[in-house]
XYZ file of C-alpha atoms in Angstrom:
732
model
C 86.566 63.642 132.734
C 82.973 64.825 133.081
C 80.860 66.032 130.182
C 80.781 69.600 131.557
C 84.562 69.715 131.790
C 84.915 68.358 128.259
C 82.686 71.125 126.929
C 85.293 73.717 127.902
C 88.230 72.030 126.163
C 89.479 73.621 122.943
C 90.461 71.230 120.114
C 94.162 72.116 119.978
C 94.945 70.671 116.558
C 91.925 72.336 114.987
C 92.705 75.650 116.664
C 96.316 75.499 115.461
C 95.141 75.015 111.872
C 92.664 77.883 112.161
C 95.311 80.212 113.596
C 97.745 79.253 110.842
C 95.094 79.920 108.210
C 94.283 83.296 109.741
C 97.941 84.339 109.761
C 98.429 83.290 106.130
C 95.241 85.070 105.050
C 96.246 88.281 106.827
C 99.751 88.195 105.357
C 98.458 87.475 101.848
C 96.000 90.385 101.813
C 98.665 92.779 103.087
C 101.187 91.728 100.473
C 98.542 91.928 97.728
C 97.784 95.546 98.646
C 101.440 96.550 98.690
C 102.326 100.132 97.805
C 106.009 100.059 97.017
C 108.220 101.437 94.309
C 110.314 98.751 92.665
C 113.819 99.070 91.132
C 113.900 101.449 88.204
C 110.662 103.108 89.316
C 111.924 105.718 91.726
C 114.460 103.600 93.636
C 118.039 102.777 92.875
C 118.918 99.416 91.410
C 120.716 98.340 94.587
C 117.471 98.769 96.538
C 114.738 96.151 96.620
C 111.894 98.604 96.915
C 111.089 102.090 98.085
C 108.332 103.407 100.312
C 106.693 106.801 100.665
C 104.744 106.652 103.925
C 105.776 109.663 106.081
C 105.509 107.807 109.392
C 107.441 104.911 107.900
C 110.235 107.288 106.881
C 110.310 108.603 110.444
C 110.695 105.081 111.849
C 113.388 104.274 109.262
C 115.378 107.333 110.204
C 115.117 106.596 113.918
C 116.038 102.923 113.464
C 119.046 103.782 111.290
C 120.275 106.141 113.997
C 119.803 103.435 116.633
C 121.818 100.972 114.539
C 124.642 103.496 114.378
C 124.455 104.362 118.091
C 124.580 100.830 119.466
C 120.878 100.642 120.241
C 120.473 104.038 121.902
C 117.071 105.430 120.951
C 117.329 109.091 120.053
C 115.110 111.485 121.964
C 115.730 114.439 119.677
C 115.573 114.992 115.946
C 118.779 116.815 114.932
C 117.358 117.563 111.475
C 114.369 119.467 112.870
C 115.915 122.610 114.328
C 113.490 125.321 113.288
C 111.122 127.341 115.448
C 109.861 126.521 118.915
C 107.826 123.645 120.261
C 105.193 124.062 122.917
C 107.010 124.420 126.211
C 110.156 122.622 125.033
C 113.469 124.113 124.021
C 114.645 123.598 120.450
C 118.408 123.921 120.046
C 121.180 122.745 117.738
C 120.592 119.206 119.016
C 117.201 119.366 117.364
C 113.600 119.204 118.444
C 112.457 116.609 120.986
C 110.687 113.698 119.331
C 107.064 113.601 120.522
C 106.593 109.861 119.948
C 107.837 107.206 122.400
C 110.762 105.021 121.407
C 109.270 101.595 122.147
C 108.577 100.764 118.508
C 112.112 101.685 117.467
C 113.496 99.594 120.331
C 111.509 96.578 119.171
C 112.607 97.038 115.563
C 116.225 97.396 116.665
C 116.144 94.157 118.670
C 115.219 92.186 115.562
C 117.145 94.225 112.992
C 120.504 94.644 114.739
C 121.782 91.056 114.206
C 121.197 91.274 110.445
C 121.827 94.927 109.559
C 125.066 95.917 107.758
C 127.580 97.189 110.282
C 128.639 100.227 108.270
C 126.394 103.171 107.500
C 125.748 103.657 103.813
C 123.475 102.676 100.934
C 123.438 98.984 101.898
C 122.225 99.690 105.427
C 119.713 102.254 104.184
C 118.261 99.696 101.761
C 118.106 97.087 104.539
C 116.350 99.478 106.928
C 113.815 100.550 104.311
C 112.908 96.968 103.453
C 112.869 95.888 107.109
C 110.631 98.708 108.333
C 108.482 98.684 105.195
C 107.820 94.962 105.662
C 107.307 94.993 109.433
C 103.677 96.109 109.228
C 102.791 92.903 107.359
C 104.152 90.860 110.266
C 102.364 93.010 112.825
C 99.128 92.838 110.841
C 99.326 89.043 110.779
C 100.062 88.980 114.530
C 97.122 91.305 115.113
C 94.821 88.817 113.380
C 96.412 85.972 115.361
C 95.878 87.694 118.723
C 92.253 88.545 117.897
C 91.562 84.950 116.839
C 93.234 83.527 119.947
C 91.377 85.926 122.247
C 88.012 84.970 120.752
C 88.833 81.269 121.106
C 89.859 81.599 124.763
C 86.766 83.622 125.593
C 84.432 81.009 124.063
C 86.322 77.776 124.823
C 84.909 74.409 123.844
C 84.476 73.324 120.223
C 82.860 76.665 119.370
C 86.292 78.244 119.835
C 87.244 77.209 116.294
C 84.419 79.226 114.762
C 85.135 82.159 117.057
C 88.808 82.182 116.080
C 88.056 81.889 112.370
C 85.572 84.771 112.374
C 87.684 87.073 114.543
C 90.879 86.397 112.624
C 89.218 86.726 109.221
C 87.620 90.057 110.138
C 91.034 91.489 111.040
C 92.668 89.910 107.990
C 90.146 91.406 105.559
C 88.892 94.693 107.039
C 90.006 97.690 104.911
C 90.729 99.778 108.022
C 93.197 97.168 109.283
C 94.822 96.882 105.855
C 95.271 100.650 105.713
C 98.001 100.544 108.359
C 99.620 97.169 107.715
C 100.134 96.643 103.981
C 103.567 95.993 102.521
C 105.309 99.353 102.306
C 103.564 100.911 105.333
C 106.194 101.148 108.062
C 103.723 102.078 110.778
C 103.172 100.947 114.372
C 99.363 100.988 114.512
C 98.835 97.280 113.808
C 101.258 96.305 116.571
C 99.669 98.729 119.030
C 96.162 97.439 118.278
C 97.316 93.858 118.759
C 98.844 94.776 122.122
C 95.579 96.430 123.169
C 93.712 93.167 122.525
C 96.395 91.163 124.337
C 96.287 93.561 127.297
C 92.505 93.278 127.457
C 92.765 89.498 127.455
C 95.278 89.489 130.324
C 93.232 92.003 132.332
C 90.172 89.853 131.682
C 91.982 86.863 133.189
C 92.833 88.912 136.283
C 89.231 90.047 136.706
C 88.009 86.456 136.432
C 90.543 85.044 138.910
C 88.767 82.965 141.560
C 91.708 81.360 143.385
C 92.943 82.648 146.734
C 95.821 85.113 146.756
C 97.259 87.409 144.123
C 98.383 85.963 140.747
C 101.679 87.831 140.844
C 103.237 86.593 137.605
C 100.074 87.074 135.560
C 99.554 90.532 137.050
C 103.089 91.676 136.285
C 102.827 90.180 132.772
C 99.590 92.087 132.162
C 101.172 95.307 133.427
C 104.255 94.767 131.273
C 102.132 94.185 128.174
C 100.249 97.425 128.716
C 103.495 99.303 129.380
C 104.945 98.020 126.109
C 101.796 99.167 124.330
C 102.039 102.644 125.865
C 105.729 102.874 124.927
C 104.721 102.197 121.309
C 101.492 104.191 121.074
C 100.548 106.482 123.951
C 96.735 106.201 123.541
C 97.087 102.627 124.861
C 97.232 104.297 128.274
C 93.470 104.710 128.036
C 93.179 101.067 129.104
C 94.164 102.100 132.622
C 91.099 104.281 132.921
C 88.934 101.359 131.827
C 90.555 98.725 134.058
C 90.350 100.733 137.294
C 86.533 100.873 137.634
C 86.260 97.205 136.653
C 88.720 96.221 139.389
C 86.667 98.359 141.794
C 83.473 96.657 140.600
C 85.084 93.284 141.262
C 85.976 94.342 144.808
C 82.428 95.523 145.450
C 80.880 92.330 144.076
C 83.144 90.206 146.254
C 81.882 92.057 149.326
C 83.673 94.920 151.101
C 86.207 93.639 153.622
C 86.010 90.041 152.375
C 89.162 88.057 151.493
C 88.099 88.070 147.842
C 87.794 91.850 147.817
C 91.223 92.219 149.438
C 92.788 89.899 146.865
C 91.274 91.849 144.000
C 92.375 95.147 145.545
C 95.914 93.813 145.995
C 95.910 92.598 142.396
C 94.819 96.036 141.207
C 97.433 97.713 143.400
C 100.182 95.453 142.037
C 98.966 95.941 138.477
C 98.908 99.746 138.487
C 102.103 100.008 140.539
C 103.878 97.750 138.054
C 102.592 99.815 135.132
C 103.852 102.989 136.841
C 107.298 101.476 137.408
C 107.533 100.081 133.872
C 106.688 103.506 132.418
C 108.953 105.452 134.771
C 112.129 105.236 132.589
C 110.196 106.614 129.626
C 109.008 109.568 131.683
C 112.357 110.294 133.323
C 114.190 110.378 129.989
C 111.580 112.557 128.293
C 112.319 116.236 127.581
C 108.603 116.987 127.608
C 106.813 118.555 130.607
C 105.487 116.141 133.206
C 101.865 116.992 132.426
C 101.803 115.813 128.800
C 99.580 112.924 127.722
C 100.196 113.201 123.975
C 103.967 112.936 124.436
C 106.067 110.571 126.577
C 106.156 112.110 130.048
C 105.868 111.371 133.760
C 102.107 111.931 133.576
C 101.533 108.335 132.453
C 103.390 106.920 135.475
C 101.645 109.418 137.732
C 98.195 108.392 136.499
C 99.013 104.699 137.006
C 100.342 105.372 140.510
C 97.241 107.371 141.477
C 94.965 104.587 140.242
C 96.966 102.106 142.292
C 96.705 104.267 145.412
C 92.938 104.138 145.117
C 93.114 100.438 146.044
C 95.680 100.777 148.825
C 93.338 101.038 151.806
C 91.160 98.181 150.496
C 94.143 95.885 150.012
C 94.528 95.230 153.763
C 92.245 94.494 156.650
C 89.723 97.110 157.729
C 91.655 97.075 161.021
C 94.645 98.706 159.319
C 95.773 101.928 161.012
C 93.670 104.953 160.227
C 96.903 106.892 159.904
C 97.707 104.934 156.742
C 94.346 105.783 155.245
C 94.845 109.411 156.198
C 98.241 109.532 154.479
C 96.765 107.989 151.332
C 93.891 110.476 151.337
C 96.344 113.337 151.891
C 98.542 112.248 148.958
C 95.584 111.829 146.628
C 94.128 115.169 147.684
C 97.437 116.962 147.141
C 97.787 115.469 143.675
C 94.273 116.481 142.717
C 94.533 120.012 144.140
C 97.988 120.678 142.666
C 97.550 118.953 139.351
C 94.044 118.870 137.979
C 93.300 122.625 137.929
C 96.710 123.367 136.420
C 99.005 121.699 133.930
C 97.441 118.260 134.239
C 94.040 119.605 133.300
C 95.543 121.283 130.239
C 97.208 117.992 129.319
C 93.928 116.110 129.493
C 92.174 118.811 127.479
C 94.837 118.638 124.754
C 94.523 114.861 124.625
C 90.741 115.082 124.257
C 91.101 117.704 121.516
C 93.561 115.412 119.727
C 91.227 112.405 119.813
C 88.219 114.450 118.727
C 90.240 116.166 115.943
C 89.572 119.637 117.291
C 93.155 120.909 117.291
C 94.646 122.731 114.316
C 96.663 119.785 113.057
C 94.417 116.766 113.662
C 91.352 118.492 112.283
C 93.022 119.325 109.010
C 94.279 116.063 107.499
C 92.473 113.257 105.724
C 92.883 110.427 108.228
C 91.619 112.674 111.030
C 88.236 113.271 109.446
C 85.059 111.651 110.680
C 84.200 108.636 108.502
C 80.465 109.321 108.457
C 78.572 106.798 106.364
C 81.877 105.324 105.154
C 82.332 103.666 108.552
C 80.778 100.425 107.290
C 83.102 100.359 104.313
C 86.135 100.734 106.572
C 85.015 97.996 108.943
C 83.272 95.628 106.546
C 80.768 93.138 107.987
C 82.760 92.989 111.216
C 80.858 95.971 112.580
C 77.538 94.167 112.106
C 78.943 91.100 113.864
C 80.186 93.288 116.711
C 76.748 94.870 117.116
C 75.392 91.344 117.462
C 78.154 90.563 119.967
C 77.182 93.541 122.127
C 73.970 91.815 123.149
C 74.712 88.127 122.556
C 75.817 86.222 124.483
C 75.096 88.481 127.458
C 77.813 87.314 129.807
C 79.136 89.455 132.611
C 82.678 88.422 131.697
C 82.417 90.270 128.366
C 81.770 93.646 130.036
C 85.404 94.718 129.661
C 85.371 94.000 125.923
C 82.049 95.747 125.383
C 83.190 98.899 127.145
C 86.462 99.007 125.234
C 84.634 98.424 121.956
C 82.230 101.297 122.641
C 85.136 103.598 123.528
C 86.977 102.658 120.322
C 83.760 103.051 118.317
C 83.352 106.589 119.631
C 86.963 107.400 118.704
C 86.521 105.782 115.285
C 83.480 107.951 114.620
C 85.649 110.995 115.372
C 88.608 110.059 113.176
C 89.245 107.500 110.445
C 92.636 106.636 111.986
C 91.035 105.076 115.075
C 88.892 102.645 113.087
C 91.983 100.453 112.791
C 92.017 100.150 116.601
C 88.312 99.327 116.505
C 88.738 96.417 114.063
C 90.299 93.762 116.371
C 87.863 94.654 119.162
C 84.819 94.231 116.942
C 86.422 91.059 115.586
C 86.629 89.549 119.074
C 83.043 90.493 119.921
C 81.750 89.130 116.623
C 83.850 85.991 116.939
C 82.597 85.265 120.461
C 78.986 85.743 119.364
C 79.466 83.380 116.415
C 81.359 80.772 118.421
C 78.681 80.747 121.124
C 76.028 79.465 118.715
C 75.057 75.856 119.401
C 75.126 74.882 115.733
C 78.730 76.122 115.491
C 79.697 74.101 118.556
C 78.199 70.960 116.996
C 80.047 71.226 113.660
C 82.862 73.719 114.233
C 85.009 72.865 111.184
C 82.152 73.200 108.714
C 80.858 76.476 110.084
C 84.361 77.923 110.436
C 84.953 77.341 106.736
C 81.531 78.735 105.828
C 82.168 81.868 107.903
C 85.533 82.500 106.255
C 84.088 82.101 102.752
C 81.167 84.399 103.557
C 83.488 87.087 104.889
C 85.628 86.835 101.764
C 82.569 87.227 99.574
C 81.023 90.098 101.511
C 84.253 92.112 101.446
C 84.104 92.023 97.669
C 80.779 93.901 97.717
C 81.445 96.771 100.097
C 79.565 100.036 99.439
C 82.673 101.852 98.181
C 83.848 98.972 96.035
C 86.093 96.003 96.730
C 89.305 96.526 98.712
C 92.641 96.436 96.949
C 93.498 92.853 97.884
C 90.691 91.583 95.643
C 92.435 93.096 92.624
C 95.870 91.660 93.309
C 98.216 94.245 91.850
C 100.947 96.478 93.175
C 101.145 100.227 92.912
C 104.334 99.843 90.893
C 102.249 98.232 88.129
C 100.033 101.292 87.748
C 100.523 104.416 85.704
C 99.184 107.024 88.086
C 99.874 110.549 89.193
C 100.457 109.271 92.724
C 103.124 106.837 91.581
C 104.869 109.401 89.397
C 104.848 112.024 92.125
C 106.446 109.768 94.717
C 109.032 108.488 92.278
C 109.927 112.095 91.537
C 110.136 113.035 95.208
C 112.519 110.161 95.939
C 114.680 111.143 92.981
C 114.703 114.779 94.131
C 115.661 113.802 97.680
C 118.529 111.686 96.377
C 119.737 114.726 94.447
C 119.625 116.837 97.616
C 121.608 114.225 99.502
C 124.348 114.398 96.888
C 124.841 118.143 97.354
C 127.197 119.714 99.859
C 125.682 120.646 103.210
C 124.818 124.379 103.085
C 125.692 124.820 106.751
C 124.315 124.310 110.259
C 120.613 124.812 110.719
C 119.937 125.525 107.029
C 116.714 123.765 106.104
C 114.631 122.542 103.190
C 111.155 124.062 102.893
C 108.416 121.714 101.689
C 104.854 120.681 102.438
C 104.452 119.269 105.920
C 104.004 115.610 104.876
C 107.338 115.551 102.998
C 109.419 116.370 106.067
C 110.266 112.859 107.243
C 110.954 111.748 103.677
C 113.438 114.598 103.231
C 115.159 113.651 106.479
C 115.344 109.960 105.596
C 116.119 110.119 101.878
C 118.067 113.385 101.694
C 119.503 113.492 105.239
C 118.785 117.198 105.257
C 117.315 119.489 107.849
C 113.745 120.432 107.128
C 111.193 123.057 108.019
C 108.417 120.568 107.245
C 107.273 117.949 109.719
C 104.157 115.902 110.331
C 104.844 116.117 114.058
C 101.871 118.429 113.683
C 100.042 119.186 116.909
C 103.221 118.726 118.923
C 104.796 121.781 117.278
C 104.101 125.353 118.207
C 101.536 127.015 115.961
C 104.072 129.279 114.223
C 106.411 126.401 113.436
C 103.617 124.143 112.263
C 102.153 126.761 109.917
C 105.461 128.206 108.660
C 105.766 126.023 105.502
C 102.151 126.667 104.490
C 102.434 130.407 105.153
C 105.575 130.613 103.027
C 104.252 128.533 100.123
C 100.965 130.472 100.022
C 102.740 133.836 99.977
C 102.072 136.289 97.151
C 104.392 139.005 98.498
C 107.970 138.339 97.391
C 109.475 140.804 99.873
C 107.769 139.147 102.835
C 108.656 135.722 101.442
C 112.356 136.589 101.229
C 112.340 137.854 104.809
C 110.557 134.700 105.955
C 113.008 132.396 104.179
C 115.912 134.301 105.704
C 114.516 134.197 109.245
C 113.700 130.492 108.912
C 117.176 129.784 107.462
C 115.870 128.044 104.336
C 118.431 126.949 101.751
C 116.174 125.040 99.321
C 112.480 124.732 98.481
C 111.016 121.453 97.209
C 107.651 121.638 95.437
C 105.614 118.939 93.724
C 102.980 119.098 91.015
C 100.516 117.340 93.345
C 100.563 119.993 96.056
C 96.784 120.397 95.648
C 96.182 117.149 97.549
C 96.688 119.128 100.786
C 94.815 122.182 99.607
C 91.792 121.760 101.899
C 93.648 121.645 105.258
C 96.011 124.298 103.918
C 93.112 126.689 103.304
C 91.491 125.809 106.618
C 94.607 126.390 108.713
C 95.458 129.694 107.041
C 91.878 130.975 107.073
C 91.777 131.487 103.297
C 88.983 130.975 100.797
C 91.398 129.512 98.240
C 95.109 129.346 97.499
C 95.784 132.421 95.318
C 96.843 131.862 91.721
C 99.844 134.062 92.453
C 100.967 131.984 95.443
C 104.628 131.073 95.281
C 103.832 127.347 95.216
C 101.895 127.821 91.974
C 104.621 129.928 90.412
C 107.417 127.539 91.367
C 105.596 124.459 90.111
C 104.759 126.142 86.798
C 108.067 128.073 86.552
C 106.509 131.485 86.028
C 107.213 134.824 87.700
C 109.817 133.199 89.922
C 111.392 135.811 92.234
C 115.034 136.641 91.682
C 116.223 135.145 94.964
C 115.104 131.629 93.955
C 116.717 129.609 91.210
C 115.771 126.262 89.777
C 118.577 123.761 90.406
C 116.868 120.414 89.821
C 113.706 118.858 88.480
C 112.544 115.325 87.868
C 113.716 113.835 84.559
C 111.347 113.956 81.620
C 110.354 110.289 81.963
C 109.023 111.053 85.445
C 106.676 113.798 84.323
C 103.360 113.717 86.122
C 100.984 111.507 84.128
C 98.151 113.907 84.947
C 99.821 116.378 82.568
C 101.060 113.857 80.011
C 98.940 115.392 77.224
C 100.152 118.928 77.874
C 102.680 120.382 75.437
C 104.867 121.240 78.450
C 104.075 118.613 81.095
C 104.880 119.518 84.681
C 107.616 117.550 86.408
C 106.797 115.585 89.521
C 109.157 117.666 91.661
C 111.262 120.805 91.396
C 113.955 122.093 93.731
C 114.811 125.780 94.042
C 117.831 127.198 95.835
C 117.669 130.410 97.869
C 120.424 132.807 96.744
C 121.090 136.555 97.154
C 121.108 137.041 93.377
C 123.116 139.512 91.345
C 121.501 142.973 91.144
C 121.311 144.072 87.502
C 121.022 147.859 87.268
C 120.159 150.217 84.414
C 120.510 153.956 85.136
C 117.923 155.590 82.917
C 115.086 158.086 83.072
C 112.220 157.279 85.455
C 109.570 155.112 83.807
C 111.945 153.318 81.455
C 111.660 149.513 81.499
C 114.586 147.108 81.855
C 114.039 143.611 80.453
C 116.332 140.587 80.662
C 116.093 137.104 79.164
C 118.309 134.156 80.071
C 117.917 130.746 78.387
C 118.345 127.801 80.759
C 119.480 124.322 79.793
C 118.642 121.462 82.154
C 120.641 118.270 82.442
C 117.622 116.251 81.288
C 117.607 118.127 77.971
C 114.715 120.467 78.662
C 115.081 124.183 77.929
C 113.422 126.990 79.858
C 113.580 130.770 79.639
C 114.052 133.013 82.656
C 112.551 136.443 82.000
C 112.273 139.479 84.232
C 111.460 143.163 83.894
C 111.611 146.239 86.099
C 110.621 149.896 85.747
C 112.983 152.686 86.713
C 111.844 154.640 89.733
C 112.282 158.260 90.721
C 115.899 157.537 91.604
C 116.582 156.763 87.939
C 117.452 153.097 88.444
C 115.736 149.959 87.166
C 116.850 146.941 89.185
C 116.424 143.205 88.539
C 117.671 140.414 90.768
C 119.213 137.570 88.715
C 119.665 134.165 90.432
C 121.589 132.421 87.621
C 125.140 132.904 86.320
C 125.512 133.501 82.603
C 129.194 132.652 82.255
C 128.770 128.971 81.411
C 128.914 127.746 85.015
C 126.162 125.335 86.049
C 123.936 125.944 89.057
C 122.963 122.464 90.129
C 121.500 120.753 87.067
C 120.804 124.068 85.311
C 123.159 126.053 83.092
C 122.474 129.608 82.026
C 123.095 130.682 78.450
C 123.672 134.164 77.063
C 122.078 136.924 79.139
C 120.399 139.507 76.915
C 119.063 142.812 78.188
C 117.267 145.809 76.724
C 116.315 149.184 78.174
C 115.535 152.666 76.814
C 116.428 151.705 73.255
C 119.672 150.079 74.269
C 120.452 146.348 74.402
C 123.345 144.061 74.963
C 124.792 140.857 76.362
C 126.362 140.472 79.787
C 128.264 137.736 81.628
C 127.203 137.347 85.261
C 129.401 135.110 87.389
C 128.364 132.679 90.121
C 130.330 134.834 92.542
C 128.169 137.818 91.577
C 125.051 135.753 92.305
C 126.322 134.351 95.606
C 127.450 137.718 96.955
C 124.530 139.766 95.636
C 126.762 142.193 93.748
C 125.424 145.170 91.828
C 126.091 144.912 88.106
C 125.499 148.061 86.029
C 124.260 147.092 82.567
C 123.756 150.643 81.243
C 124.016 154.196 82.434
C 122.770 157.300 80.609
C 125.012 159.503 82.695
C-alpha cells in the first residue's frame, strides 16, 4: 500500500471508540436535562413518569391508536371535530392530521412487540415512557451520524478529531438538547439526523467517478430522504438543493459526455425514486394536492418535475427530438397550470411558515427570532462552522456549505430551526478541525483536548450554563411550572373518569393544552396546537372565548362550539403575548372570563366549578397568599336554574350558596340582579342546593334576600340541568 493510499484510511478501532464516546455523552446530557414528573408528583403510582410536551402527547395518542388498530396510522383526529380547516372537510370522523405519519410508523415498528396487547392504563404508561424516552435515542443517533459524516468527509487519521468535534457539538449544544431531552417525545432530533445522513449519501453520489449509475446507492439515498420527508416535511427542501448541484456536476463533466449522461441518469433515478417513495403518502392524504406544509401530492410532483429536468440529458444528444418536445410540453403544462394557481399559494404559505409571518408561527415562543441569543443556542459550534465555511476550501464541501447557510437563515428566523442547524455546523466544524495537520499527526490527543474544551466552553455560555451542567431533574424542583403541569395532569385524569357528555362535545382550553387533553383525558377538545393548519376562526376560537368580557356572547359562543367543560390554569399568562397579538388587543382585560374563572369571582351562572387541583398542588407562585390559586380548575357548562323574584322595578335580588370541595376547601358563590321594568329580578344558578354533588363540589344551603324578604330554597340538579324557572318570591 502506498503512502498516499494510507493517508486516506480511517483508524477503525479509534473511530469506534470515538463514536461510542459521542453516543454516551449525548445520551448522558439528555438524561441529565430530563423534564419528567415522577410517581406521586402528578402521575399515578403505576406510571414510571409523566410528560407534558404537547407534541409528545400528540405522538403518544397517535401511537396508542396505531397499537390498537394493528399498525394502521390514523389520518384523522376523531377528538378534534370543531370548526373548519383550510380547504378540508371536518366531520364526525375528526379533523385531518396535518403531520405525516412516518414518525408514528417508526415508533410502532419498535413498540409493537413489547406493548401490552390490551388498551388500558398499562399500555398508556408504556406508550408515555416509550415516546418520552425516544428523543434521547434519536438525539444520540443524531450525534453519531454527525460524527460519522465528519469522519468520512475528512478520512485519514484526522477523521478521529473530526468525529469527536462534530459529535461533541451535537451532544452539548443547547438547541439540540431542547428537542431531545428525556421527556420530550418529539421528532426533530430524528429528522435532523436524517437530513445529515441524506446529505452524506447525496454527497457520495455527486462525487461518484466510476462509469455507470450507482443504482443501489441512489435508491438508498432517495429512500433516506423520503423517510425524512415522511417524518418532517421541511426535509423536502433538500430536493431543491440537490437538483442544481446535480446539474452543476453534469456541466462540469462536459455536455454530451458519458460522465454527464451518467450524472443525469443518477439524478433522474434519484428524483424519480423520491417521487415514487412519497406517492403513497400523497395518495392517502386528505389535504389538497398543492400543500407543502401538509402531506400531499405536491411533494411527489416536485420530485418528479426535478427528475424530468434531467431526462433529455440522460441519453445521447441523438435522441429523438420528439422526446425532448414531450418533456418540454409536460414541464410547460405543469408550470402554466400550477405555479400561478394553487401551487404558488402553497409555496407562499410554506415561506410564511418558515419566516414566522403567519398568525400561528409568529405568535409562539419557539417561532421567534433568536437575535443575539443565537450563540447561546448553538454554543461554540457556530464559531467552528464559520471557520469551516472557508477552511478547508474543497469543492466537495459545497453541498454542506449551502445547506448550512440555508439552515442558518431559517435559524435566524425561528428558534425552532436552530436544532436543524446544529448537526450541520457540527459537520463543518468537525471537518475543519480534522483537516488540521497537527490533528492528523496526533489524533487521539487532540480529540480528547477538543472534547474537554467544548465541555468547558459550554459551561460559560452568555446566558448561563445549560441544564446538563447542573444535573438535576425537574421533579426535584419546587417551581410554578412543575406545579402547573402536575395539576393539569390531575385535572385531565379527572375528566377522563367522567361520563362522556355526548358526540362532538368538547373541552375548551388554551391552545397548547389540546393534545394533553386528548391523550390524558381522551376527550374532544376545541384547543389544538395544529395552529397554522387550522382555519383562522377555529384557531382563534379558544382565545376569543377566554378573553371575552361579555357573558351573553360567551354563552352563545360556547353553545355554537359545543363546549361541555372549560379547563383553566393559574399560569395562563405564559401565553399572554401571542394571545394579545392574535386578537389585536393592548392587554387581556381584568374582566376577561379566564381571569374570573381562575380567581373564582363573578363567574357567570351557566358555568359551575366541578373540579380543582388538590390543596397540595397549589401553584407555588401563590404559596404565600392567604387563598392560593390552584394549578387548574374545571368548569362545566350548564343551563342553570333561573331564580326569579317578582318585585317592584329597581329592587335587588341577592343569593349566596356555600360550596364544599372534596379537597376540604370552602368557597362562596354569590350573585345579584336588579329587577327590570317587567318586575322580575332573575339570577341563573349553576349549582344544586339539595345536597347533591356536582362533580367534586357540593352546594350547601341557598339563601336569598330581596325587597326586605329572605329565605332558604332547595334547587335540584334537575332544575339546573333543564334550566327551570324557580320563583323565590312574588309580591303579587
